[in-house]
mmCIF file of C-alpha atoms in Angstrom:
data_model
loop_
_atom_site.group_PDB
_atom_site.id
_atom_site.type_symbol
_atom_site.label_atom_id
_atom_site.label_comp_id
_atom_site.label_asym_id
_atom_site.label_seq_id
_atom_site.Cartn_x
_atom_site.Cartn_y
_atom_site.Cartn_z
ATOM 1 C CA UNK A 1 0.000 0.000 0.000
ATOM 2 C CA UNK A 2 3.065 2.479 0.489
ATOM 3 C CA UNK A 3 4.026 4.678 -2.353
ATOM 4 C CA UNK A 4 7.687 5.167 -1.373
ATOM 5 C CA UNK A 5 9.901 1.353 -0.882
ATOM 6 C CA UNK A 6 12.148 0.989 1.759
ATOM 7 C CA UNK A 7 14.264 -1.734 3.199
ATOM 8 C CA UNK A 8 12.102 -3.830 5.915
ATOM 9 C CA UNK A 9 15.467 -3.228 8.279
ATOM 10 C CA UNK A 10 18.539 -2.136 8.602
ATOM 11 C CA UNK A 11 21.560 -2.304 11.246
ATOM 12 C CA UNK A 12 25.264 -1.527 12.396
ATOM 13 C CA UNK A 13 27.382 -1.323 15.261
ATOM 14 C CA UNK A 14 28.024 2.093 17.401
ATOM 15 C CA UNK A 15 30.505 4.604 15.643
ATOM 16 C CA UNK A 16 29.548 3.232 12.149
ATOM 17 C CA UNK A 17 27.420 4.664 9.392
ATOM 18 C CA UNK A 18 24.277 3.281 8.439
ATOM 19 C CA UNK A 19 22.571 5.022 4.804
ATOM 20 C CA UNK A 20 18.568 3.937 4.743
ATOM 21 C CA UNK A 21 17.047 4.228 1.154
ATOM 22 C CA UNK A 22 14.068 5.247 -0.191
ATOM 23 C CA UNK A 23 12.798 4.251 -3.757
ATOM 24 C CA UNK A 24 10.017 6.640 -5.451
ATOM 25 C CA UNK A 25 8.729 6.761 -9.246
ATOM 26 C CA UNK A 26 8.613 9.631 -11.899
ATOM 27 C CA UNK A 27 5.630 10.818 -10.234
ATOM 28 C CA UNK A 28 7.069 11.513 -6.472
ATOM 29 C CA UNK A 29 10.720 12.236 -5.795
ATOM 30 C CA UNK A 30 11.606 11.481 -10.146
ATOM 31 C CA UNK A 31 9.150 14.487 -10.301
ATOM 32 C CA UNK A 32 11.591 17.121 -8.179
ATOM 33 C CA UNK A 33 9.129 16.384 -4.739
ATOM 34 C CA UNK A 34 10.685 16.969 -1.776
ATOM 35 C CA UNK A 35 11.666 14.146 0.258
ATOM 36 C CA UNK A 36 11.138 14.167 4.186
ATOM 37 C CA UNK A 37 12.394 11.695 6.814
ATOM 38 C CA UNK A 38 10.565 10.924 10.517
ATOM 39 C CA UNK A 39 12.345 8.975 13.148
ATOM 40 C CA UNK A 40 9.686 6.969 15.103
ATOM 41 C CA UNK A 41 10.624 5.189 18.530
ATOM 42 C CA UNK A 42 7.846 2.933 19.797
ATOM 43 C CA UNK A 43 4.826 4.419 21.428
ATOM 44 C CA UNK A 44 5.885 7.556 20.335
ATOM 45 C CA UNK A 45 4.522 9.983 17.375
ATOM 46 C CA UNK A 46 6.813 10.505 14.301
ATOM 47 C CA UNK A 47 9.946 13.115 14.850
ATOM 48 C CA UNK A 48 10.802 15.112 11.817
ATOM 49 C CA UNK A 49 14.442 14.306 10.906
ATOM 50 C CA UNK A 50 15.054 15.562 7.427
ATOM 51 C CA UNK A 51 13.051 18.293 5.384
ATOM 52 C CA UNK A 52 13.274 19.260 1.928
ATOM 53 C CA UNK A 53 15.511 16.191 1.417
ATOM 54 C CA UNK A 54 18.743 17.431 3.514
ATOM 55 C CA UNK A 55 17.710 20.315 6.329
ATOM 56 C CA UNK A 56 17.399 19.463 10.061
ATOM 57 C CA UNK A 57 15.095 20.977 12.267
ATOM 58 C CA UNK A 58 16.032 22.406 15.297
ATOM 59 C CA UNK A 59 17.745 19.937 17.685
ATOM 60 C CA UNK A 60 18.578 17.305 15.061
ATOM 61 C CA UNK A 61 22.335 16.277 15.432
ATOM 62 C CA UNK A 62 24.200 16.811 11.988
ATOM 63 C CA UNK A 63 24.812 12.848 12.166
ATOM 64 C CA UNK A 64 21.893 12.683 10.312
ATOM 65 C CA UNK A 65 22.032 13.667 6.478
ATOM 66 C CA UNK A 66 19.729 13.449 3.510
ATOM 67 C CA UNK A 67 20.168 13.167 -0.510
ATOM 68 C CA UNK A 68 18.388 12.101 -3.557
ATOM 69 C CA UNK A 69 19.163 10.834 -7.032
ATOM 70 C CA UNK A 70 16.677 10.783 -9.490
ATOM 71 C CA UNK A 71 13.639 8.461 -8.275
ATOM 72 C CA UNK A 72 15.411 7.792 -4.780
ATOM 73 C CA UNK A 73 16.501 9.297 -1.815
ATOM 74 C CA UNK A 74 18.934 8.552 1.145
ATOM 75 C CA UNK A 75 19.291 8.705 4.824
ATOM 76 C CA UNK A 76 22.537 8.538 6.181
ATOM 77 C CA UNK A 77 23.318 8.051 9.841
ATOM 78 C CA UNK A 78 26.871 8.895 10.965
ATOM 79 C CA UNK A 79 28.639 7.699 14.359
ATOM 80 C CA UNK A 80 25.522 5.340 15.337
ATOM 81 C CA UNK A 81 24.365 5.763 18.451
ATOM 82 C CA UNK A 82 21.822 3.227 20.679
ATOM 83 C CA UNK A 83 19.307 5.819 20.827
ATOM 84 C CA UNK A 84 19.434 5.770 17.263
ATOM 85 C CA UNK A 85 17.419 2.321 17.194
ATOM 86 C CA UNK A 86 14.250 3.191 15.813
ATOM 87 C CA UNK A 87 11.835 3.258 12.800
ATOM 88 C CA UNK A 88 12.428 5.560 9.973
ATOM 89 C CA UNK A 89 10.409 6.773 7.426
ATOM 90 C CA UNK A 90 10.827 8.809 4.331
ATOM 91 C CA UNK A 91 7.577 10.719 2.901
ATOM 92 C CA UNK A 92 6.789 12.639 -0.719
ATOM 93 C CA UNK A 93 4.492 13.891 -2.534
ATOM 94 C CA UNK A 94 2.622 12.312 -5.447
ATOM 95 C CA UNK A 95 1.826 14.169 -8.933
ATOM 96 C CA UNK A 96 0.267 11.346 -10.208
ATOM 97 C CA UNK A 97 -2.925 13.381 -8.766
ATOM 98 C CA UNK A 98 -4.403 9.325 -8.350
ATOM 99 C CA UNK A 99 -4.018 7.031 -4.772
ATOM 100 C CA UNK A 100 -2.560 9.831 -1.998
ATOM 101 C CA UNK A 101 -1.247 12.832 -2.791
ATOM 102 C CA UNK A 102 0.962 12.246 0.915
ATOM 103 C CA UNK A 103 2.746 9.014 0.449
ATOM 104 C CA UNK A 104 5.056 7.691 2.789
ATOM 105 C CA UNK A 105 7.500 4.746 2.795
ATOM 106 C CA UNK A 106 6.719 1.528 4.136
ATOM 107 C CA UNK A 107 9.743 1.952 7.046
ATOM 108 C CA UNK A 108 12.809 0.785 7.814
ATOM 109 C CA UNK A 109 13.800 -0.630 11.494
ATOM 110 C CA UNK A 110 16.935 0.301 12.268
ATOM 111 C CA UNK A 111 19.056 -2.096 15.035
ATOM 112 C CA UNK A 112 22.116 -0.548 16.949
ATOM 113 C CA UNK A 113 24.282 -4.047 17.593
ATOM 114 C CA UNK B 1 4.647 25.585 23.374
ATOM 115 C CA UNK B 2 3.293 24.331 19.972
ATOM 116 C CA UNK B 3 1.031 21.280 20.567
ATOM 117 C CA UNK B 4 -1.366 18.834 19.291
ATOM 118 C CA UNK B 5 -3.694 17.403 21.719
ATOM 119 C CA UNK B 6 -6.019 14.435 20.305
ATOM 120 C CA UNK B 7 -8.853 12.857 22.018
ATOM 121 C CA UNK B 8 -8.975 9.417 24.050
ATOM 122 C CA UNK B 9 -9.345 6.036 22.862
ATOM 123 C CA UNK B 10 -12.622 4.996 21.239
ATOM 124 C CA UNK B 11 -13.959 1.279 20.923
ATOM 125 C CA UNK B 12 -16.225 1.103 18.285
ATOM 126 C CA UNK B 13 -18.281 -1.930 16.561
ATOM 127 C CA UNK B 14 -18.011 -2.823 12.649
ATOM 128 C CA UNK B 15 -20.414 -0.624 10.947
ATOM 129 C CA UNK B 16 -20.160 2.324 13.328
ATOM 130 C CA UNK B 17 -18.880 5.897 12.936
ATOM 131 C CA UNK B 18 -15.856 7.765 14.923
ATOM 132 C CA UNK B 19 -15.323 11.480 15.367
ATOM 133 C CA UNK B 20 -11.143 12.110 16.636
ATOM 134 C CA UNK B 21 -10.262 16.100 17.461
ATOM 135 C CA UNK B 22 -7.257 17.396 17.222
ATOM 136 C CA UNK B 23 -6.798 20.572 18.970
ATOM 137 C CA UNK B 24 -4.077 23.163 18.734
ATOM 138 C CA UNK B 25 -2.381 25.247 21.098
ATOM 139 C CA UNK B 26 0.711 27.799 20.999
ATOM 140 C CA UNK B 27 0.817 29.266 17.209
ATOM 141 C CA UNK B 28 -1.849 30.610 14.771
ATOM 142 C CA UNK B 29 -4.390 27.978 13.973
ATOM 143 C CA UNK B 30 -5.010 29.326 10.637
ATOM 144 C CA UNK B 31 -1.926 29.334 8.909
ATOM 145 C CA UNK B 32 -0.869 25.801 8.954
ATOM 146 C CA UNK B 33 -2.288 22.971 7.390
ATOM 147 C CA UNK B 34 -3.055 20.046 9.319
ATOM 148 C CA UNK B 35 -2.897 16.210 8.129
ATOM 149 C CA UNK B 36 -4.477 13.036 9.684
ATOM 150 C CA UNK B 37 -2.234 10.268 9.204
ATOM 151 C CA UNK B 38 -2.720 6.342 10.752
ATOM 152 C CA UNK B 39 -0.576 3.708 11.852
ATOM 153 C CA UNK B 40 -2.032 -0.390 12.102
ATOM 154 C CA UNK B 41 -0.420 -2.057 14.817
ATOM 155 C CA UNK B 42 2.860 -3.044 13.635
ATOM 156 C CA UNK B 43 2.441 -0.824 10.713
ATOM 157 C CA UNK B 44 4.062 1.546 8.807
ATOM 158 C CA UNK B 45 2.339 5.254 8.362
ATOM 159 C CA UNK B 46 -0.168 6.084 6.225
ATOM 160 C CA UNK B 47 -1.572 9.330 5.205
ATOM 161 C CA UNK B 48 -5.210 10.039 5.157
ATOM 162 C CA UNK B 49 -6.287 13.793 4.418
ATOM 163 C CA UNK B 50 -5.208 17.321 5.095
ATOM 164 C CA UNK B 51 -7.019 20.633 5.898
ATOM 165 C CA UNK B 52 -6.249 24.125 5.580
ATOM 166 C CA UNK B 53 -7.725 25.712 8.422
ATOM 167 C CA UNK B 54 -8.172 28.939 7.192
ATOM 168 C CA UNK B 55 -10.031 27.903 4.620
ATOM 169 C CA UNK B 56 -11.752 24.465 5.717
ATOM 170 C CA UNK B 57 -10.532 23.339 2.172
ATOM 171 C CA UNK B 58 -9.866 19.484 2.217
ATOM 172 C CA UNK B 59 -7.832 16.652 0.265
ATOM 173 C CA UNK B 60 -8.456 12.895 0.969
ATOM 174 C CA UNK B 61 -6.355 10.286 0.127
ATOM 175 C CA UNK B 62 -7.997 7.675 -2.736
ATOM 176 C CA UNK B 63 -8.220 5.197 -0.224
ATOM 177 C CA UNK B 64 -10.313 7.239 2.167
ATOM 178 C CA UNK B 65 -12.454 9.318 -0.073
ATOM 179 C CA UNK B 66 -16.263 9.044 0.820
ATOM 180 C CA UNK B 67 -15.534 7.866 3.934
ATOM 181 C CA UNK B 68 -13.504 10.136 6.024
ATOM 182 C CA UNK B 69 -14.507 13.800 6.485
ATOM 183 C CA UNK B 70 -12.263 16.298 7.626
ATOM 184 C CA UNK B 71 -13.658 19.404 9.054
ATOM 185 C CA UNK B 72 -12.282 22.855 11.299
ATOM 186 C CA UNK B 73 -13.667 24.628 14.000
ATOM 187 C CA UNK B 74 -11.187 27.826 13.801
ATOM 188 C CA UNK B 75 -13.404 29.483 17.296
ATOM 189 C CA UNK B 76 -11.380 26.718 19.693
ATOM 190 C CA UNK B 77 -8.749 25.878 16.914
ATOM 191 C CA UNK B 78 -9.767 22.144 16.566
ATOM 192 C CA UNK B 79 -9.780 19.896 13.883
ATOM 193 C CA UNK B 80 -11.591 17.026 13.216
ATOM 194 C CA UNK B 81 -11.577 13.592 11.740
ATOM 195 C CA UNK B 82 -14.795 11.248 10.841
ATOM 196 C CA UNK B 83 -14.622 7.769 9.860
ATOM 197 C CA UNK B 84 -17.418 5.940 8.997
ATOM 198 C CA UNK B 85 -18.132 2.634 8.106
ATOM 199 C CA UNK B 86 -15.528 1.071 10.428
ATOM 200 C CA UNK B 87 -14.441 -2.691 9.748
ATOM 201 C CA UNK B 88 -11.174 -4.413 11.778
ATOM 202 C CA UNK B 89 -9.087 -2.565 8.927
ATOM 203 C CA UNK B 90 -9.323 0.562 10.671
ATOM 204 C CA UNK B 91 -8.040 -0.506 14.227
ATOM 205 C CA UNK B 92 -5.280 1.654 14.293
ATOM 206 C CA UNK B 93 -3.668 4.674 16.140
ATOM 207 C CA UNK B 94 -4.830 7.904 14.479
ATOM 208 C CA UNK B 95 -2.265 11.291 14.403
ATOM 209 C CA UNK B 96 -2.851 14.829 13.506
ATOM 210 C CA UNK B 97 0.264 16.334 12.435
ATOM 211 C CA UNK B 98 0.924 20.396 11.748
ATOM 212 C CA UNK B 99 2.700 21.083 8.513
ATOM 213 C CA UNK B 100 6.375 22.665 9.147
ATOM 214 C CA UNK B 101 6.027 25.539 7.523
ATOM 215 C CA UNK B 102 2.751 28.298 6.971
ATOM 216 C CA UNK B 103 0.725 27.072 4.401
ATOM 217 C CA UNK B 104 1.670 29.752 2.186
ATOM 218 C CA UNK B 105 5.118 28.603 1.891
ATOM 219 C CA UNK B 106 4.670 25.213 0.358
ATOM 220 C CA UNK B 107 4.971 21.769 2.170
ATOM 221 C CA UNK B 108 8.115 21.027 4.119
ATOM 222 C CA UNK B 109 7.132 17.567 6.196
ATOM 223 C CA UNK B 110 5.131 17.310 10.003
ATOM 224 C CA UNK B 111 6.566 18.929 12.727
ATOM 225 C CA UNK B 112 4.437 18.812 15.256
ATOM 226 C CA UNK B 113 2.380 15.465 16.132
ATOM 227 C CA UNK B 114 -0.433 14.721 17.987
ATOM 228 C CA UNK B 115 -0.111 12.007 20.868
ATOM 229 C CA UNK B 116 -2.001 9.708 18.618
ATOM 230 C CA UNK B 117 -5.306 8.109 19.490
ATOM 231 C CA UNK B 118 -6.215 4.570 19.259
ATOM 232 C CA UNK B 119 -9.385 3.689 17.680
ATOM 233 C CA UNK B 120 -10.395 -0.147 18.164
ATOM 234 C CA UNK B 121 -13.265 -1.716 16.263
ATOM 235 C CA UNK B 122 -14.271 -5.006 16.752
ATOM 236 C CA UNK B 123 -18.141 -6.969 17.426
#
């Protein structure tokens, strides 16, 4: 049902680097839509990460970096932490103007070893 | 501060209707838009609709259309979400979420959440 696919999971050991993708179509990121990223720990509402594909809000270490190449985009994680361990999800926006206009990837569960 | 605050928990039977509010606190209600968005247990986030409160202008997502009615009340700066027609697909958790950025400037992700509400439907 998601628009966006994403690796089910994901993991590394503390101090590495960990990059989470996110594959779109023509319609979403191929089209030039911006790609955002959410950081979800559970029982907890989705945290903002990464807007317009690589910004951080306030408060978000610089460990955590976003790109995108043509239909795809890219979350890198720098210098893993344990709090890092979490869900992660990267959301667009679909042209298509058919389905959700929102679409979000299906997630990726990151493990800190 | 900004914040979302959601109503509590509903149980609701197949068939039946739910109303979730979302209400807003700390920034001008008007000038952000606000999305509902829903997570099945064990589930990854979906999107559902978004409102631009100044306005009451709404989008649905395909999925959802006919069935899900978004609606504003800017006098307490509350937002609301109706689902009707439950079945055991929509046992979820429900969030409001506040677009980054005043609506006038585009769409730049969800920065401020809503503690989520569970809604439950089973016979």
């Amino acid at each position: 049902q998601s628009g966006l696919t994403q690796p089910p999971s994901v993991s590394g050991a503390p101090g590495q680097k960990v990059t989470i993708s996110c594959t779109g179509s023509s319609s979403d990121i191929g089209a030039g839509s911006d790609v955002h990223w959410y950081q979800q720990t559970p029982g907890t509402a989705p945290k903002l990460l990464i807007y317009g594909t690589n910004n951080r809000p306030s408060g978000v270490p610089d460990r955590f970096s976003g790109s995108n190449s043509g239909t795809s985009a890219s979350l890198a994680i720098t210098g893993l932490q344990t709090e890092d361990e979490a869900d992660y999800y990267c959301q667009s926006y679909d042209s298509s103007l058919s389905g959700s206009w929102v679409v979000f990837g299906g997630g990726t569960k990151l493990t800190v070893l | 501060q900004v914040q979302l605050v959601q109503s509590g928990a509903e149980m609701k039977k197949p068939g039946a209707s739910v109303k979730v509010s979302c209400t807003a606190s700390g920034y001008t209600f008007t000038r952000y838009y606000i999305h509902w968005v829903r997570q099945a247990p064990g589930q990854g986030l979906e999107w559902m609709a978004i409102i631009n409160p100044s306005t009451g202008s709404t989008s649905y997502a395909q999925n959802f259309q006919g069935r899900v009615t978004m609606t504003r009340d800017t006098s307490t700066g509350t937002v609301y979400m109706d689902v009707s027609s439950l079945t055991s697909d929509d046992t979820a958790v429900y969030y409001c979420a506040r677009d980054s950025v005043p609506a006038a400037q585009g769409h730049f992700g969800m920065d401020v959440w809503g503690q989520g509400t569970t809604v439950s439907v089973s016979s």
